[in-house]
Amino acid sequence: GAGVSQSPSNKVTEKGKDVELRCDPISGHTALYWYRQRLGQGLEFLIYFQGNSAPDKSGLPSDRFSAERTGESVSTLTIQRTQQEDSAVYLCASGIGASSYNEQFFGPGTRLTVL
Amino acid sequence: SQQGEEDPQALSIQEGENATMNCSYKTSINNLQWYRQNSGRGLVHLILIRSNEREKHSGRLRVTLDTSKKSSSLLITASRAADTASYFCATAPDDKIIFGKGTRLHILP
């Protein structure tokens, strides 16, 4: 079956513009995570959705970042008024359940470049 | 602060040699996972070891877990050029999976 997909694969935008990144998880996966990875760095947790529970937004770096998920399907990560420091690869992962017990499946990521 | 920290940060070895990477973590866990990342994009899950396990094997991979020391190691035997990648350990103490900064492994021909 299909894996986790993300779109666009690459996004170049100008400073101050808003961007929306999309993640399509594997069907049936209740857990969905967003991460940010700056060049040469590790993964930085952003937000976690689990079923119909309130999302864990504790990793969002500022109020310019927001994310939504429709039920147990697609998720969008929105960055408003982008800054150059937002340039990174944004990775999405999904799993059949909480990551305490289950592996996560990653999408290929969206490379965001803010000029 | 990071839950998991890998050591070393970078490792270069000759093809055919074994590569060992270590991971330390801070809080109690249900399991610890290792992932591989090629070319800075999506991660691939390698192996999951549960807190009641001490060692696990998968092909050329061997993972150990010492919960008393809060540490894990990943051994890749008979390394190949295709093993060149970054390797991350991950824990999820509260269902929020946290990655270390990774070990960059380079296999020399």
PDB file of C-alpha atoms in Angstrom:
ATOM      1  CA  GLY A   1       0.000   0.000   0.000  1.00  0.00           C
ATOM      2  CA  ALA A   2       0.926   3.650  -0.250  1.00  0.00           C
ATOM      3  CA  GLY A   3       3.219   5.166   2.308  1.00  0.00           C
ATOM      4  CA  VAL A   4       3.115   8.600   3.865  1.00  0.00           C
ATOM      5  CA  SER A   5       3.103  11.288   1.217  1.00  0.00           C
ATOM      6  CA  GLN A   6       3.911  14.966   1.544  1.00  0.00           C
ATOM      7  CA  SER A   7       3.417  17.883  -0.769  1.00  0.00           C
ATOM      8  CA  PRO A   8       4.980  19.891  -2.147  1.00  0.00           C
ATOM      9  CA  SER A   9       8.360  18.196  -2.145  1.00  0.00           C
ATOM     10  CA  ASN A  10      10.052  21.566  -2.445  1.00  0.00           C
ATOM     11  CA  LYS A  11       8.782  25.049  -1.705  1.00  0.00           C
ATOM     12  CA  VAL A  12      10.592  28.314  -2.250  1.00  0.00           C
ATOM     13  CA  THR A  13       8.920  31.396  -0.847  1.00  0.00           C
ATOM     14  CA  GLU A  14       9.695  34.979  -0.028  1.00  0.00           C
ATOM     15  CA  LYS A  15      10.096  36.209   3.504  1.00  0.00           C
ATOM     16  CA  GLY A  16       6.770  37.307   4.932  1.00  0.00           C
ATOM     17  CA  LYS A  17       4.603  35.025   2.807  1.00  0.00           C
ATOM     18  CA  ASP A  18       2.436  32.245   4.241  1.00  0.00           C
ATOM     19  CA  VAL A  19       3.003  28.600   3.287  1.00  0.00           C
ATOM     20  CA  GLU A  20       0.933  25.472   3.714  1.00  0.00           C
ATOM     21  CA  LEU A  21       2.463  22.023   3.800  1.00  0.00           C
ATOM     22  CA  ARG A  22       0.423  18.866   3.398  1.00  0.00           C
ATOM     23  CA  CYS A  23       0.777  15.372   4.787  1.00  0.00           C
ATOM     24  CA  ASP A  24      -1.244  12.319   3.776  1.00  0.00           C
ATOM     25  CA  PRO A  25      -0.684   9.595   6.354  1.00  0.00           C
ATOM     26  CA  ILE A  26      -1.075   5.886   5.831  1.00  0.00           C
ATOM     27  CA  SER A  27      -4.740   4.954   5.925  1.00  0.00           C
ATOM     28  CA  GLY A  28      -5.830   3.801   9.358  1.00  0.00           C
ATOM     29  CA  HIS A  29      -2.964   5.418  11.223  1.00  0.00           C
ATOM     30  CA  THR A  30      -4.257   7.330  14.205  1.00  0.00           C
ATOM     31  CA  ALA A  31      -0.978   8.963  15.185  1.00  0.00           C
ATOM     32  CA  LEU A  32       0.532  11.765  13.109  1.00  0.00           C
ATOM     33  CA  TYR A  33       3.645  13.801  13.856  1.00  0.00           C
ATOM     34  CA  TRP A  34       5.289  16.844  12.307  1.00  0.00           C
ATOM     35  CA  TYR A  35       9.015  17.482  12.674  1.00  0.00           C
ATOM     36  CA  ARG A  36      11.404  20.142  11.458  1.00  0.00           C
ATOM     37  CA  GLN A  37      14.986  19.396  10.496  1.00  0.00           C
ATOM     38  CA  ARG A  38      17.412  22.172   9.774  1.00  0.00           C
ATOM     39  CA  LEU A  39      20.424  21.430   7.610  1.00  0.00           C
ATOM     40  CA  GLY A  40      22.803  19.063   9.336  1.00  0.00           C
ATOM     41  CA  GLN A  41      20.709  18.975  12.484  1.00  0.00           C
ATOM     42  CA  GLY A  42      18.508  16.448  14.238  1.00  0.00           C
ATOM     43  CA  LEU A  43      14.740  16.272  14.152  1.00  0.00           C
ATOM     44  CA  GLU A  44      12.818  18.865  16.122  1.00  0.00           C
ATOM     45  CA  PHE A  45       9.363  17.821  17.294  1.00  0.00           C
ATOM     46  CA  LEU A  46       6.606  20.246  16.318  1.00  0.00           C
ATOM     47  CA  ILE A  47       3.167  18.729  16.895  1.00  0.00           C
ATOM     48  CA  TYR A  48       1.464  15.381  17.535  1.00  0.00           C
ATOM     49  CA  PHE A  49      -2.071  14.278  16.661  1.00  0.00           C
ATOM     50  CA  GLN A  50      -3.559  11.128  18.172  1.00  0.00           C
ATOM     51  CA  GLY A  51      -7.024  10.156  17.025  1.00  0.00           C
ATOM     52  CA  ASN A  52      -9.653  12.610  18.197  1.00  0.00           C
ATOM     53  CA  SER A  53      -7.648  13.804  21.181  1.00  0.00           C
ATOM     54  CA  ALA A  54      -6.472  17.393  21.463  1.00  0.00           C
ATOM     55  CA  PRO A  55      -3.144  17.703  19.658  1.00  0.00           C
ATOM     56  CA  ASP A  56       0.117  18.144  21.535  1.00  0.00           C
ATOM     57  CA  LYS A  57       1.337  21.485  20.217  1.00  0.00           C
ATOM     58  CA  SER A  58       4.179  21.887  22.673  1.00  0.00           C
ATOM     59  CA  GLY A  59       6.862  21.813  19.975  1.00  0.00           C
ATOM     60  CA  LEU A  60       5.542  24.626  17.814  1.00  0.00           C
ATOM     61  CA  PRO A  61       8.244  27.328  17.917  1.00  0.00           C
ATOM     62  CA  SER A  62       5.972  30.355  17.641  1.00  0.00           C
ATOM     63  CA  ASP A  63       2.396  31.409  17.030  1.00  0.00           C
ATOM     64  CA  ARG A  64       3.226  31.711  13.337  1.00  0.00           C
ATOM     65  CA  PHE A  65       3.059  27.929  13.198  1.00  0.00           C
ATOM     66  CA  SER A  66      -0.212  26.024  13.254  1.00  0.00           C
ATOM     67  CA  ALA A  67      -1.404  22.617  12.158  1.00  0.00           C
ATOM     68  CA  GLU A  68      -4.690  20.909  11.589  1.00  0.00           C
ATOM     69  CA  ARG A  69      -5.792  17.385  10.964  1.00  0.00           C
ATOM     70  CA  THR A  70      -9.106  16.284   9.515  1.00  0.00           C
ATOM     71  CA  GLY A  71     -10.193  13.247  11.480  1.00  0.00           C
ATOM     72  CA  GLU A  72      -7.568  10.570  10.974  1.00  0.00           C
ATOM     73  CA  SER A  73      -6.582  11.675   7.497  1.00  0.00           C
ATOM     74  CA  VAL A  74      -4.731  14.550   5.911  1.00  0.00           C
ATOM     75  CA  SER A  75      -2.868  17.134   7.972  1.00  0.00           C
ATOM     76  CA  THR A  76      -1.693  20.588   7.019  1.00  0.00           C
ATOM     77  CA  LEU A  77       1.081  22.602   8.629  1.00  0.00           C
ATOM     78  CA  THR A  78       0.787  26.333   8.080  1.00  0.00           C
ATOM     79  CA  ILE A  79       3.572  28.827   8.619  1.00  0.00           C
ATOM     80  CA  GLN A  80       2.503  32.452   8.526  1.00  0.00           C
ATOM     81  CA  ARG A  81       4.783  35.380   7.753  1.00  0.00           C
ATOM     82  CA  THR A  82       7.702  33.083   6.987  1.00  0.00           C
ATOM     83  CA  GLN A  83      11.188  33.998   8.131  1.00  0.00           C
ATOM     84  CA  GLN A  84      14.535  32.836   6.778  1.00  0.00           C
ATOM     85  CA  GLU A  85      15.042  30.817   9.956  1.00  0.00           C
ATOM     86  CA  ASP A  86      12.039  28.709   8.928  1.00  0.00           C
ATOM     87  CA  SER A  87      14.064  27.220   6.082  1.00  0.00           C
ATOM     88  CA  ALA A  88      14.275  23.499   6.773  1.00  0.00           C
ATOM     89  CA  VAL A  89      12.926  20.127   5.772  1.00  0.00           C
ATOM     90  CA  TYR A  90       9.527  19.482   7.324  1.00  0.00           C
ATOM     91  CA  LEU A  91       8.864  15.800   7.934  1.00  0.00           C
ATOM     92  CA  CYS A  92       5.590  14.095   8.666  1.00  0.00           C
ATOM     93  CA  ALA A  93       5.220  10.635  10.207  1.00  0.00           C
ATOM     94  CA  SER A  94       2.257   8.423  11.001  1.00  0.00           C
ATOM     95  CA  GLY A  95       1.741   5.288  13.041  1.00  0.00           C
ATOM     96  CA  ILE A  96      -0.970   2.826  13.997  1.00  0.00           C
ATOM     97  CA  GLY A  97      -0.796   4.108  17.532  1.00  0.00           C
ATOM     98  CA  ALA A  98       1.238   5.945  20.046  1.00  0.00           C
ATOM     99  CA  SER A  99       4.952   5.945  19.406  1.00  0.00           C
ATOM    100  CA  SER A 100       5.554   4.580  22.881  1.00  0.00           C
ATOM    101  CA  TYR A 101       4.743   1.203  21.397  1.00  0.00           C
ATOM    102  CA  ASN A 102       4.813   1.530  17.633  1.00  0.00           C
ATOM    103  CA  GLU A 103       7.194   2.489  14.882  1.00  0.00           C
ATOM    104  CA  GLN A 104       6.482   5.576  12.886  1.00  0.00           C
ATOM    105  CA  PHE A 105       6.471   5.759   9.097  1.00  0.00           C
ATOM    106  CA  PHE A 106       7.963   8.875   7.596  1.00  0.00           C
ATOM    107  CA  GLY A 107       7.123  10.777   4.468  1.00  0.00           C
ATOM    108  CA  PRO A 108       9.851  12.115   2.160  1.00  0.00           C
ATOM    109  CA  GLY A 109       9.552  15.614   3.602  1.00  0.00           C
ATOM    110  CA  THR A 110       8.998  19.084   2.209  1.00  0.00           C
ATOM    111  CA  ARG A 111      12.103  21.212   1.752  1.00  0.00           C
ATOM    112  CA  LEU A 112      11.160  24.799   2.520  1.00  0.00           C
ATOM    113  CA  THR A 113      13.439  27.632   1.459  1.00  0.00           C
ATOM    114  CA  VAL A 114      12.620  31.153   2.578  1.00  0.00           C
ATOM    115  CA  LEU A 115      14.454  33.813   0.604  1.00  0.00           C
TER     116      LEU A 115
ATOM    117  CA  SER B   1      16.738  19.328  25.949  1.00  0.00           C
ATOM    118  CA  GLN B   2      17.201  16.206  23.878  1.00  0.00           C
ATOM    119  CA  GLN B   3      15.859  12.962  25.287  1.00  0.00           C
ATOM    120  CA  GLY B   4      18.292  10.896  23.264  1.00  0.00           C
ATOM    121  CA  GLU B   5      21.878  11.692  22.453  1.00  0.00           C
ATOM    122  CA  GLU B   6      23.910   9.683  19.985  1.00  0.00           C
ATOM    123  CA  ASP B   7      27.620   9.156  20.179  1.00  0.00           C
ATOM    124  CA  PRO B   8      29.769   9.654  18.189  1.00  0.00           C
ATOM    125  CA  GLN B   9      28.394  12.536  16.141  1.00  0.00           C
ATOM    126  CA  ALA B  10      30.280  11.291  13.105  1.00  0.00           C
ATOM    127  CA  LEU B  11      31.979   8.024  12.222  1.00  0.00           C
ATOM    128  CA  SER B  12      34.026   6.974   9.195  1.00  0.00           C
ATOM    129  CA  ILE B  13      35.038   3.352   8.711  1.00  0.00           C
ATOM    130  CA  GLN B  14      36.286   1.126   5.923  1.00  0.00           C
ATOM    131  CA  GLU B  15      33.804  -0.988   4.035  1.00  0.00           C
ATOM    132  CA  GLY B  16      33.553  -4.395   5.635  1.00  0.00           C
ATOM    133  CA  GLU B  17      34.296  -3.172   9.136  1.00  0.00           C
ATOM    134  CA  ASN B  18      31.745  -3.049  11.931  1.00  0.00           C
ATOM    135  CA  ALA B  19      30.193   0.240  13.026  1.00  0.00           C
ATOM    136  CA  THR B  20      28.989   0.897  16.551  1.00  0.00           C
ATOM    137  CA  MET B  21      26.835   3.830  17.594  1.00  0.00           C
ATOM    138  CA  ASN B  22      25.622   4.607  21.061  1.00  0.00           C
ATOM    139  CA  CYS B  23      22.598   6.384  22.440  1.00  0.00           C
ATOM    140  CA  SER B  24      21.881   7.702  25.905  1.00  0.00           C
ATOM    141  CA  TYR B  25      18.509   8.862  27.153  1.00  0.00           C
ATOM    142  CA  LYS B  26      17.151  10.491  30.270  1.00  0.00           C
ATOM    143  CA  THR B  27      13.744   9.202  31.336  1.00  0.00           C
ATOM    144  CA  SER B  28      12.129   5.801  31.639  1.00  0.00           C
ATOM    145  CA  ILE B  29      10.919   4.304  28.375  1.00  0.00           C
ATOM    146  CA  ASN B  30       8.645   1.602  26.977  1.00  0.00           C
ATOM    147  CA  ASN B  31      10.845   1.087  23.973  1.00  0.00           C
ATOM    148  CA  LEU B  32      13.735   2.571  22.040  1.00  0.00           C
ATOM    149  CA  GLN B  33      13.846   2.772  18.272  1.00  0.00           C
ATOM    150  CA  TRP B  34      16.600   3.285  15.743  1.00  0.00           C
ATOM    151  CA  TYR B  35      16.034   5.025  12.409  1.00  0.00           C
ATOM    152  CA  ARG B  36      18.196   5.685   9.364  1.00  0.00           C
ATOM    153  CA  GLN B  37      18.095   8.778   7.199  1.00  0.00           C
ATOM    154  CA  ASN B  38      19.608   9.030   3.751  1.00  0.00           C
ATOM    155  CA  SER B  39      20.256  12.336   2.062  1.00  0.00           C
ATOM    156  CA  GLY B  40      18.479  14.441   4.662  1.00  0.00           C
ATOM    157  CA  ARG B  41      14.956  13.329   3.756  1.00  0.00           C
ATOM    158  CA  GLY B  42      12.576  10.683   5.106  1.00  0.00           C
ATOM    159  CA  LEU B  43      13.601   8.353   7.894  1.00  0.00           C
ATOM    160  CA  VAL B  44      13.404   4.595   7.714  1.00  0.00           C
ATOM    161  CA  HIS B  45      12.616   2.564  10.803  1.00  0.00           C
ATOM    162  CA  LEU B  46      15.324  -0.024  11.498  1.00  0.00           C
ATOM    163  CA  ILE B  47      14.516  -1.741  14.748  1.00  0.00           C
ATOM    164  CA  LEU B  48      12.493  -1.382  17.933  1.00  0.00           C
ATOM    165  CA  ILE B  49      13.670  -2.827  21.223  1.00  0.00           C
ATOM    166  CA  ARG B  50      11.322  -2.972  24.190  1.00  0.00           C
ATOM    167  CA  SER B  51      12.310  -2.061  27.705  1.00  0.00           C
ATOM    168  CA  ASN B  52      12.190  -5.696  28.835  1.00  0.00           C
ATOM    169  CA  GLU B  53      14.554  -6.788  26.083  1.00  0.00           C
ATOM    170  CA  ARG B  54      18.341  -6.627  26.313  1.00  0.00           C
ATOM    171  CA  GLU B  55      19.355  -7.469  22.775  1.00  0.00           C
ATOM    172  CA  LYS B  56      17.735  -7.733  19.395  1.00  0.00           C
ATOM    173  CA  HIS B  57      18.974  -8.702  15.953  1.00  0.00           C
ATOM    174  CA  SER B  58      17.776  -7.865  12.466  1.00  0.00           C
ATOM    175  CA  GLY B  59      19.974  -8.955   9.595  1.00  0.00           C
ATOM    176  CA  ARG B  60      23.322  -7.183  10.002  1.00  0.00           C
ATOM    177  CA  LEU B  61      21.952  -5.028  12.816  1.00  0.00           C
ATOM    178  CA  ARG B  62      22.350  -5.746  16.480  1.00  0.00           C
ATOM    179  CA  VAL B  63      20.821  -3.511  19.118  1.00  0.00           C
ATOM    180  CA  THR B  64      21.401  -3.680  22.834  1.00  0.00           C
ATOM    181  CA  LEU B  65      19.536  -1.898  25.591  1.00  0.00           C
ATOM    182  CA  ASP B  66      20.695  -1.285  29.146  1.00  0.00           C
ATOM    183  CA  THR B  67      17.868   0.345  31.056  1.00  0.00           C
ATOM    184  CA  SER B  68      19.967   0.634  34.218  1.00  0.00           C
ATOM    185  CA  LYS B  69      22.418   2.857  32.345  1.00  0.00           C
ATOM    186  CA  LYS B  70      19.757   4.377  30.121  1.00  0.00           C
ATOM    187  CA  SER B  71      21.767   3.545  27.049  1.00  0.00           C
ATOM    188  CA  SER B  72      21.525   1.624  23.809  1.00  0.00           C
ATOM    189  CA  SER B  73      23.939   0.660  21.090  1.00  0.00           C
ATOM    190  CA  LEU B  74      23.489  -0.096  17.413  1.00  0.00           C
ATOM    191  CA  LEU B  75      26.024  -2.377  15.749  1.00  0.00           C
ATOM    192  CA  ILE B  76      26.165  -2.725  11.983  1.00  0.00           C
ATOM    193  CA  THR B  77      28.306  -5.663  10.959  1.00  0.00           C
ATOM    194  CA  ALA B  78      30.177  -6.055   7.670  1.00  0.00           C
ATOM    195  CA  SER B  79      29.393  -2.491   6.626  1.00  0.00           C
ATOM    196  CA  ARG B  80      28.569  -1.617   3.027  1.00  0.00           C
ATOM    197  CA  ALA B  81      28.676   1.610   1.058  1.00  0.00           C
ATOM    198  CA  ALA B  82      24.877   1.714   1.178  1.00  0.00           C
ATOM    199  CA  ASP B  83      25.045   1.989   4.977  1.00  0.00           C
ATOM    200  CA  THR B  84      26.321   5.549   4.617  1.00  0.00           C
ATOM    201  CA  ALA B  85      23.600   7.585   6.305  1.00  0.00           C
ATOM    202  CA  SER B  86      22.634   9.310   9.526  1.00  0.00           C
ATOM    203  CA  TYR B  87      21.367   7.104  12.329  1.00  0.00           C
ATOM    204  CA  PHE B  88      19.017   8.309  15.028  1.00  0.00           C
ATOM    205  CA  CYS B  89      17.780   6.773  18.227  1.00  0.00           C
ATOM    206  CA  ALA B  90      14.299   7.701  19.363  1.00  0.00           C
ATOM    207  CA  THR B  91      12.302   7.327  22.524  1.00  0.00           C
ATOM    208  CA  ALA B  92       8.739   8.283  23.363  1.00  0.00           C
ATOM    209  CA  PRO B  93       8.402   8.670  27.123  1.00  0.00           C
ATOM    210  CA  ASP B  94       5.025  10.362  26.789  1.00  0.00           C
ATOM    211  CA  ASP B  95       3.964   9.279  23.300  1.00  0.00           C
ATOM    212  CA  LYS B  96       5.810  12.263  21.881  1.00  0.00           C
ATOM    213  CA  ILE B  97       8.637  10.609  20.010  1.00  0.00           C
ATOM    214  CA  ILE B  98      11.883  12.466  20.501  1.00  0.00           C
ATOM    215  CA  PHE B  99      14.977  11.990  18.380  1.00  0.00           C
ATOM    216  CA  GLY B 100      18.620  12.520  19.181  1.00  0.00           C
ATOM    217  CA  LYS B 101      20.858  14.572  16.921  1.00  0.00           C
ATOM    218  CA  GLY B 102      22.100  11.486  15.134  1.00  0.00           C
ATOM    219  CA  THR B 103      25.352   9.854  14.155  1.00  0.00           C
ATOM    220  CA  ARG B 104      26.585  10.482  10.629  1.00  0.00           C
ATOM    221  CA  LEU B 105      28.125   7.265   9.361  1.00  0.00           C
ATOM    222  CA  HIS B 106      30.366   7.289   6.308  1.00  0.00           C
ATOM    223  CA  ILE B 107      31.566   4.040   4.795  1.00  0.00           C
ATOM    224  CA  LEU B 108      34.847   4.419   2.950  1.00  0.00           C
ATOM    225  CA  PRO B 109      35.484   2.274  -0.155  1.00  0.00           C
TER     226      PRO B 109
END
